[in-house]
Amino acid sequence: MVNVRQVATRLKSALLADPERFYTNETGAWVAGLPAPQDIRVTTGREPFWINLGYWKHVEKVDDTNVERVGELFRSAQAEMARLLARTAKLGPGDAVMDCGNGYADQDLLWAEEFKPASIVGVNITPNQVRVGRERLKLTGLEDVVRLEVGSATALPGGEAAFDVVFALESAMHFRTRQDFLREAFRVLKPGGRLVMADMAQKTDRESGAGLRQRLRYRYWRGLIAFPEENVWSTERYLSELRRAGFQDAKVESIADDVYPAVNTAIVALRGMTQLEKKPGSTSLHQVRADVHRAMRMTPEQRQWTALFNCDEYAVVSARKP
Ligand SMILES: C[S@@+](CC[C@H](N)C(=O)[O-])C[C@H]1O[C@@H](n2cnc3c(N)ncnc32)[C@H](O)[C@@H]1O
């Protein structure tokens, strides 16, 4: 029987497309066990709470023979995404960093320890994530390097020209709007400062060719993940928005082939293994392997991010303030 309350809640979420609500109530961490926001527990500060799709180029892919190791493989790919952005930004000692939409701060811990910037200010719209992130900083002794604030990437704290690097790791598609964020990023960067993002887009405009029913469907699914319509950009539009905000050397470099196929399979494995762990008897290892096997054979158009959100591009976006 259709649960009217569930349908109403989903419709409300889709209409509001509100990231704070989404990350406070609905989506926790994309790691082993898929913990909901209210299930996140910090013990050592080092448990992974990443929420990104991962950069899988140099990581063993999840397939129907290794589903038991999905947690370990997923977190390696997620950490690789953070490293890729750091290398693109040429992050290093002395850099003052602003990190927008930093989840539970996994990337800030990694950057602080592996790349040794002078400071990182993380800005996140979800208070519960900031609280968890602060606990982790205390436990890992990184409070002197990383400071976390509740706030929006569209109204950044701090004065003009204060940062060498601004990051947005798989978060800018949520910002209302991404255009406002680009203006803010430009304002807070020093001359010569670098903007580096991992973000979803469309290789070419896919919206205008779609029929009304299809567009409403995309709108619904994007709304559910708090991806506002104003942020549905093609690569070309992305480049022109970066230039319009004043940036130079704008690049939108595709890593879609090293993200979508692998994560599409990994997420099926992660959901299956989580179900097996939380409700033993409701599925089997055999079933999880069969589901993963099917996911491995999906065409690009069948994969979640294209089929539901109409995004066939995943890119490292970078630019420089003149
Ligand atoms: C997909 S998660 C990525 C988290 C993290 N970068 C990672 O890789 O684990 C998107 C993040 O963007 C944050 N976010 C969404 N809208 C925001 C806004 N307007 N300002 C700051 N953070 C925002 C969410 O709270 C969430 O932490």
CSV table of C-alpha atoms and ligand atoms in Angstrom, one decimal:
chain,number,residue,atom,x,y,z
A,1,MET,CA,0.0,0.0,0.0
A,2,VAL,CA,1.3,3.5,-0.8
A,3,ASN,CA,2.3,5.3,2.3
A,4,VAL,CA,0.8,8.8,1.8
A,5,ARG,CA,3.0,10.4,4.4
A,6,GLN,CA,6.2,9.0,2.6
A,7,VAL,CA,5.0,10.3,-0.7
A,8,ALA,CA,4.2,13.7,0.7
A,9,THR,CA,7.7,13.8,2.4
A,10,ARG,CA,9.4,12.9,-0.8
A,11,LEU,CA,7.5,15.5,-2.8
A,12,LYS,CA,8.3,18.1,-0.2
A,13,SER,CA,12.0,17.2,-0.4
A,14,ALA,CA,12.0,17.3,-4.2
A,15,LEU,CA,10.3,20.7,-4.2
A,16,LEU,CA,12.5,22.3,-1.5
A,17,ALA,CA,15.8,20.9,-2.8
A,18,ASP,CA,17.3,22.1,0.5
A,19,PRO,CA,20.8,20.7,1.2
A,20,GLU,CA,20.7,21.4,4.9
A,21,ARG,CA,17.5,19.3,5.2
A,22,PHE,CA,18.9,16.6,2.9
A,23,TYR,CA,22.1,16.1,4.8
A,24,THR,CA,20.5,16.6,8.2
A,25,ASN,CA,17.7,14.1,7.8
A,26,GLU,CA,18.3,11.9,4.8
A,27,THR,CA,21.9,11.3,3.7
A,28,GLY,CA,24.7,10.3,6.1
A,29,ALA,CA,28.0,9.0,4.9
A,30,TRP,CA,28.7,7.0,1.7
A,31,VAL,CA,31.0,4.5,3.4
A,32,ALA,CA,30.8,1.0,4.8
A,33,GLY,CA,27.4,0.5,6.5
A,34,LEU,CA,25.9,3.7,4.9
A,35,PRO,CA,25.3,5.3,8.3
A,36,ALA,CA,22.4,7.8,8.5
A,37,PRO,CA,23.2,11.3,9.9
A,38,GLN,CA,21.9,10.3,13.3
A,39,ASP,CA,24.0,7.1,13.3
A,40,ILE,CA,27.3,8.8,12.8
A,41,ARG,CA,29.5,8.2,15.9
A,42,VAL,CA,33.0,9.6,16.3
A,43,THR,CA,35.4,7.4,18.3
A,44,THR,CA,38.9,7.9,17.1
A,45,GLY,CA,38.2,10.8,14.7
A,46,ARG,CA,39.7,8.7,11.9
A,47,GLU,CA,36.6,6.7,10.9
A,48,PRO,CA,35.7,7.6,7.3
A,49,PHE,CA,32.6,9.6,6.7
A,50,TRP,CA,33.1,10.6,3.1
A,51,ILE,CA,30.2,11.6,0.9
A,52,ASN,CA,31.6,11.6,-2.6
A,53,LEU,CA,31.5,9.3,-5.6
A,54,GLY,CA,35.2,8.6,-5.6
A,55,TYR,CA,38.0,8.9,-8.3
A,56,TRP,CA,38.6,5.3,-9.3
A,57,LYS,CA,41.3,5.6,-11.9
A,58,HIS,CA,44.0,4.0,-9.7
A,59,VAL,CA,41.8,2.1,-7.3
A,60,GLU,CA,40.6,-1.5,-7.7
A,61,LYS,CA,37.1,-1.4,-9.0
A,62,VAL,CA,34.3,-3.2,-7.2
A,63,ASP,CA,33.0,-6.2,-9.1
A,64,ASP,CA,31.1,-9.4,-8.5
A,65,THR,CA,34.2,-11.1,-7.0
A,66,ASN,CA,35.2,-8.6,-4.3
A,67,VAL,CA,31.9,-7.1,-3.0
A,68,GLU,CA,33.0,-7.9,0.6
A,69,ARG,CA,35.7,-5.3,0.3
A,70,VAL,CA,33.5,-2.5,-1.1
A,71,GLY,CA,33.9,-0.4,2.1
A,72,GLU,CA,37.7,-0.3,1.8
A,73,LEU,CA,37.7,0.2,-1.9
A,74,PHE,CA,35.1,3.0,-1.8
A,75,ARG,CA,36.9,5.0,0.8
A,76,SER,CA,40.2,4.7,-1.1
A,77,ALA,CA,38.5,6.2,-4.2
A,78,GLN,CA,37.0,9.0,-2.1
A,79,ALA,CA,40.3,9.9,-0.6
A,80,GLU,CA,41.8,9.8,-4.2
A,81,MET,CA,39.2,12.4,-5.2
A,82,ALA,CA,40.5,14.7,-2.4
A,83,ARG,CA,44.1,14.1,-3.5
A,84,LEU,CA,43.3,14.8,-7.1
A,85,LEU,CA,41.8,18.2,-6.2
A,86,ALA,CA,44.9,19.0,-4.0
A,87,ARG,CA,47.3,18.1,-6.8
A,88,THR,CA,45.3,20.2,-9.3
A,89,ALA,CA,45.5,23.2,-6.9
A,90,LYS,CA,49.2,22.5,-6.3
A,91,LEU,CA,48.3,22.7,-2.6
A,92,GLY,CA,51.3,23.1,-0.4
A,93,PRO,CA,52.8,24.6,2.7
A,94,GLY,CA,51.9,28.3,3.2
A,95,ASP,CA,48.5,28.0,1.5
A,96,ALA,CA,45.5,29.5,3.2
A,97,VAL,CA,42.5,27.3,2.1
A,98,MET,CA,38.8,27.8,2.1
A,99,ASP,CA,36.9,24.5,1.7
A,100,CYS,CA,33.2,24.9,0.8
A,101,GLY,CA,30.8,22.1,1.4
A,102,ASN,CA,33.2,19.9,3.3
A,103,GLY,CA,30.9,17.2,4.7
A,104,TYR,CA,32.3,15.6,7.8
A,105,ALA,CA,35.7,17.2,7.1
A,106,ASP,CA,37.4,14.0,5.8
A,107,GLN,CA,39.1,15.9,3.1
A,108,ASP,CA,40.4,18.6,5.5
A,109,LEU,CA,42.0,16.0,7.7
A,110,LEU,CA,43.6,14.4,4.6
A,111,TRP,CA,44.8,17.8,3.1
A,112,ALA,CA,46.1,19.0,6.5
A,113,GLU,CA,48.2,15.8,7.1
A,114,GLU,CA,49.4,15.1,3.5
A,115,PHE,CA,49.7,18.5,2.0
A,116,LYS,CA,50.5,20.7,5.0
A,117,PRO,CA,48.7,23.9,4.1
A,118,ALA,CA,49.1,26.8,6.6
A,119,SER,CA,45.3,26.8,7.4
A,120,ILE,CA,42.0,25.5,6.2
A,121,VAL,CA,38.6,27.1,6.9
A,122,GLY,CA,35.7,24.7,6.2
A,123,VAL,CA,32.3,26.2,5.5
A,124,ASN,CA,29.3,23.9,5.6
A,125,ILE,CA,25.6,24.5,5.6
A,126,THR,CA,24.8,21.4,7.7
A,127,PRO,CA,25.3,22.1,11.4
A,128,ASN,CA,25.4,18.4,12.4
A,129,GLN,CA,28.3,17.8,10.0
A,130,VAL,CA,30.2,20.7,11.4
A,131,ARG,CA,29.7,19.4,15.0
A,132,VAL,CA,31.1,16.0,14.0
A,133,GLY,CA,33.9,17.6,12.0
A,134,ARG,CA,35.0,19.6,15.1
A,135,GLU,CA,35.0,16.5,17.3
A,136,ARG,CA,37.3,14.8,14.8
A,137,LEU,CA,39.7,17.8,14.7
A,138,LYS,CA,39.9,17.7,18.5
A,139,LEU,CA,40.7,14.0,18.5
A,140,THR,CA,43.3,14.2,15.7
A,141,GLY,CA,45.0,17.3,17.1
A,142,LEU,CA,44.4,19.3,13.9
A,143,GLU,CA,42.4,22.2,15.5
A,144,ASP,CA,45.3,24.6,15.0
A,145,VAL,CA,45.3,24.1,11.3
A,146,VAL,CA,41.6,23.5,10.4
A,147,ARG,CA,38.6,25.7,11.5
A,148,LEU,CA,35.1,24.7,10.7
A,149,GLU,CA,32.2,27.1,10.4
A,150,VAL,CA,28.5,26.7,9.8
A,151,GLY,CA,27.6,28.9,6.8
A,152,SER,CA,26.8,29.0,3.1
A,153,ALA,CA,29.3,28.9,0.2
A,154,THR,CA,27.1,31.7,-1.3
A,155,ALA,CA,27.9,34.1,1.6
A,156,LEU,CA,31.4,33.2,2.6
A,157,PRO,CA,32.9,34.4,5.9
A,158,GLY,CA,36.1,36.4,5.7
A,159,GLY,CA,37.2,39.5,3.9
A,160,GLU,CA,38.4,40.0,0.4
A,161,ALA,CA,41.5,38.4,-1.0
A,162,ALA,CA,42.2,36.3,2.0
A,163,PHE,CA,42.8,32.8,0.5
A,164,ASP,CA,45.2,31.1,-1.8
A,165,VAL,CA,42.9,28.2,-2.7
A,166,VAL,CA,39.1,27.7,-2.7
A,167,PHE,CA,37.9,24.1,-2.9
A,168,ALA,CA,34.4,22.7,-3.5
A,169,LEU,CA,34.6,18.9,-3.5
A,170,GLU,CA,31.3,17.6,-5.0
A,171,SER,CA,29.3,20.3,-3.3
A,172,ALA,CA,28.8,23.1,-5.8
A,173,MET,CA,25.8,21.5,-7.5
A,174,HIS,CA,23.9,22.0,-4.2
A,175,PHE,CA,24.8,25.7,-3.8
A,176,ARG,CA,21.9,28.0,-4.3
A,177,THR,CA,23.2,29.2,-6.6
A,178,ARG,CA,26.5,28.0,-8.0
A,179,GLN,CA,26.8,31.3,-9.8
A,180,ASP,CA,26.6,33.2,-6.4
A,181,PHE,CA,29.3,30.9,-5.1
A,182,LEU,CA,31.6,31.7,-8.0
A,183,ARG,CA,31.3,35.4,-7.2
A,184,GLU,CA,32.1,34.7,-3.6
A,185,ALA,CA,35.0,32.5,-4.4
A,186,PHE,CA,36.4,35.2,-6.6
A,187,ARG,CA,36.0,37.8,-3.8
A,188,VAL,CA,37.8,35.8,-1.1
A,189,LEU,CA,40.7,34.6,-3.3
A,190,LYS,CA,43.9,36.6,-3.4
A,191,PRO,CA,45.1,37.7,-6.9
A,192,GLY,CA,46.7,34.5,-8.4
A,193,GLY,CA,44.5,32.3,-6.1
A,194,ARG,CA,43.2,29.0,-7.4
A,195,LEU,CA,39.6,27.7,-7.5
A,196,VAL,CA,39.4,23.9,-7.7
A,197,MET,CA,36.2,21.9,-7.7
A,198,ALA,CA,34.8,18.4,-8.4
A,199,ASP,CA,31.4,18.8,-9.8
A,200,MET,CA,28.6,17.3,-11.9
A,201,ALA,CA,27.5,18.7,-15.2
A,202,GLN,CA,26.3,17.8,-18.7
A,203,LYS,CA,28.8,17.3,-21.5
A,204,THR,CA,26.5,19.2,-23.8
A,205,ASP,CA,23.0,20.6,-23.1
A,206,ARG,CA,20.8,17.6,-22.5
A,207,GLU,CA,17.8,19.4,-21.1
A,208,SER,CA,16.3,21.2,-24.1
A,209,GLY,CA,16.1,18.0,-26.1
A,210,ALA,CA,14.2,16.2,-23.4
A,211,GLY,CA,10.3,16.1,-23.4
A,212,LEU,CA,8.3,17.8,-20.7
A,213,ARG,CA,7.6,14.5,-18.8
A,214,GLN,CA,11.2,13.6,-18.8
A,215,ARG,CA,12.2,17.0,-17.6
A,216,LEU,CA,9.8,16.9,-14.7
A,217,ARG,CA,11.2,13.5,-13.8
A,218,TYR,CA,14.7,14.8,-13.8
A,219,ARG,CA,13.6,17.8,-11.8
A,220,TYR,CA,12.0,15.5,-9.2
A,221,TRP,CA,15.1,13.4,-8.7
A,222,ARG,CA,17.4,16.3,-8.7
A,223,GLY,CA,15.2,18.0,-6.1
A,224,LEU,CA,15.4,14.9,-3.9
A,225,ILE,CA,19.2,15.3,-3.8
A,226,ALA,CA,19.0,19.1,-3.3
A,227,PHE,CA,20.4,19.9,-6.8
A,228,PRO,CA,18.5,23.1,-7.8
A,229,GLU,CA,17.6,23.6,-11.4
A,230,GLU,CA,19.6,26.8,-11.7
A,231,ASN,CA,22.7,24.6,-11.4
A,232,VAL,CA,22.1,22.3,-14.3
A,233,TRP,CA,25.0,23.5,-16.6
A,234,SER,CA,26.7,22.1,-19.7
A,235,THR,CA,30.5,22.3,-19.8
A,236,GLU,CA,30.3,25.3,-22.2
A,237,ARG,CA,28.0,27.1,-19.7
A,238,TYR,CA,30.3,26.3,-16.9
A,239,LEU,CA,33.3,27.8,-18.7
A,240,SER,CA,31.4,31.0,-19.5
A,241,GLU,CA,30.1,31.4,-15.9
A,242,LEU,CA,33.7,31.1,-14.6
A,243,ARG,CA,34.9,33.8,-17.1
A,244,ARG,CA,31.8,35.9,-16.2
A,245,ALA,CA,32.8,35.8,-12.5
A,246,GLY,CA,36.2,37.1,-13.5
A,247,PHE,CA,38.3,34.0,-13.5
A,248,GLN,CA,41.1,33.1,-16.0
A,249,ASP,CA,42.6,29.8,-17.2
A,250,ALA,CA,39.2,28.2,-16.7
A,251,LYS,CA,39.1,24.4,-17.3
A,252,VAL,CA,36.4,21.8,-17.0
A,253,GLU,CA,38.4,18.5,-17.3
A,254,SER,CA,36.3,15.4,-17.6
A,255,ILE,CA,36.9,12.5,-15.2
A,256,ALA,CA,33.5,11.0,-15.8
A,257,ASP,CA,34.9,7.7,-17.1
A,258,ASP,CA,36.9,7.3,-13.8
A,259,VAL,CA,33.9,8.1,-11.7
A,260,TYR,CA,30.5,7.0,-12.9
A,261,PRO,CA,31.0,3.4,-14.2
A,262,ALA,CA,32.9,2.4,-11.0
A,263,VAL,CA,30.7,4.2,-8.5
A,264,ASN,CA,27.5,2.9,-10.2
A,265,THR,CA,28.7,-0.6,-9.4
A,266,ALA,CA,30.2,0.2,-6.0
A,267,ILE,CA,27.0,1.8,-4.7
A,268,VAL,CA,25.0,-1.3,-5.6
A,269,ALA,CA,27.5,-3.4,-3.7
A,270,LEU,CA,27.5,-1.0,-0.8
A,271,ARG,CA,23.7,-1.0,-0.5
A,272,GLY,CA,23.6,-4.8,-0.8
A,273,MET,CA,26.4,-5.4,1.8
A,274,THR,CA,24.7,-2.9,4.2
A,275,GLN,CA,21.4,-4.7,3.9
A,276,LEU,CA,23.1,-8.0,4.5
A,277,GLU,CA,24.7,-6.7,7.6
A,278,LYS,CA,21.7,-4.9,9.0
A,279,LYS,CA,19.0,-7.3,8.0
A,280,PRO,CA,20.6,-10.7,7.6
A,281,GLY,CA,18.2,-13.0,5.8
A,282,SER,CA,16.6,-10.3,3.7
A,283,THR,CA,19.3,-10.8,1.0
A,284,SER,CA,22.3,-13.0,0.4
A,285,LEU,CA,25.8,-12.7,-0.8
A,286,HIS,CA,24.8,-14.5,-3.9
A,287,GLN,CA,22.1,-11.9,-4.5
A,288,VAL,CA,24.5,-9.0,-3.9
A,289,ARG,CA,26.9,-10.5,-6.4
A,290,ALA,CA,24.1,-10.9,-9.0
A,291,ASP,CA,23.0,-7.3,-8.5
A,292,VAL,CA,26.6,-6.1,-8.9
A,293,HIS,CA,27.0,-8.2,-12.0
A,294,ARG,CA,23.9,-6.6,-13.5
A,295,ALA,CA,25.2,-3.1,-12.6
A,296,MET,CA,28.5,-3.8,-14.3
A,297,ARG,CA,26.6,-4.3,-17.5
A,298,MET,CA,24.6,-1.1,-17.5
A,299,THR,CA,25.0,1.3,-20.4
A,300,PRO,CA,26.0,4.9,-19.6
A,301,GLU,CA,22.4,6.1,-20.0
A,302,GLN,CA,21.1,3.5,-17.5
A,303,ARG,CA,23.5,4.6,-14.7
A,304,GLN,CA,21.9,6.5,-11.8
A,305,TRP,CA,23.5,9.9,-12.4
A,306,THR,CA,22.4,10.0,-16.1
A,307,ALA,CA,19.1,8.2,-15.7
A,308,LEU,CA,17.9,10.2,-12.7
A,309,PHE,CA,19.8,13.5,-12.7
A,310,ASN,CA,20.6,13.8,-16.4
A,311,CYS,CA,24.3,14.5,-15.6
A,312,ASP,CA,26.7,12.6,-17.9
A,313,GLU,CA,29.7,14.8,-16.9
A,314,TYR,CA,31.8,14.7,-13.8
A,315,ALA,CA,34.7,17.1,-14.0
A,316,VAL,CA,37.5,18.7,-12.2
A,317,VAL,CA,36.9,22.4,-12.6
A,318,SER,CA,39.7,24.8,-12.1
A,319,ALA,CA,40.4,28.5,-12.6
A,320,ARG,CA,42.6,31.3,-11.4
A,321,LYS,CA,41.9,34.8,-10.2
A,322,PRO,CA,44.0,37.2,-12.2
B,1,LIG,C1,28.2,15.5,-1.6
B,1,LIG,S1,28.6,16.2,0.0
B,1,LIG,C2,30.3,16.3,-0.2
B,1,LIG,C3,31.0,16.3,1.2
B,1,LIG,C4,32.5,16.3,1.1
B,1,LIG,N1,33.1,17.2,0.2
B,1,LIG,C5,33.0,14.9,0.8
B,1,LIG,O1,33.6,14.7,-0.3
B,1,LIG,O2,32.9,14.0,1.7
B,1,LIG,C6,28.1,17.9,-0.3
B,1,LIG,C7,28.3,18.8,0.9
B,1,LIG,O3,27.9,20.2,0.6
B,1,LIG,C8,27.4,20.8,1.7
B,1,LIG,N2,26.6,22.0,1.2
B,1,LIG,C9,25.5,22.0,0.5
B,1,LIG,N3,25.1,23.2,0.2
B,1,LIG,C10,26.0,24.1,0.8
B,1,LIG,C11,26.1,25.5,0.9
B,1,LIG,N4,25.3,26.3,0.3
B,1,LIG,N5,27.2,26.0,1.6
B,1,LIG,C12,28.1,25.1,2.2
B,1,LIG,N6,28.0,23.8,2.2
B,1,LIG,C13,26.9,23.2,1.5
B,1,LIG,C14,26.6,19.7,2.4
B,1,LIG,O4,26.2,20.0,3.7
B,1,LIG,C15,27.5,18.5,2.2
B,1,LIG,O5,28.4,18.5,3.3
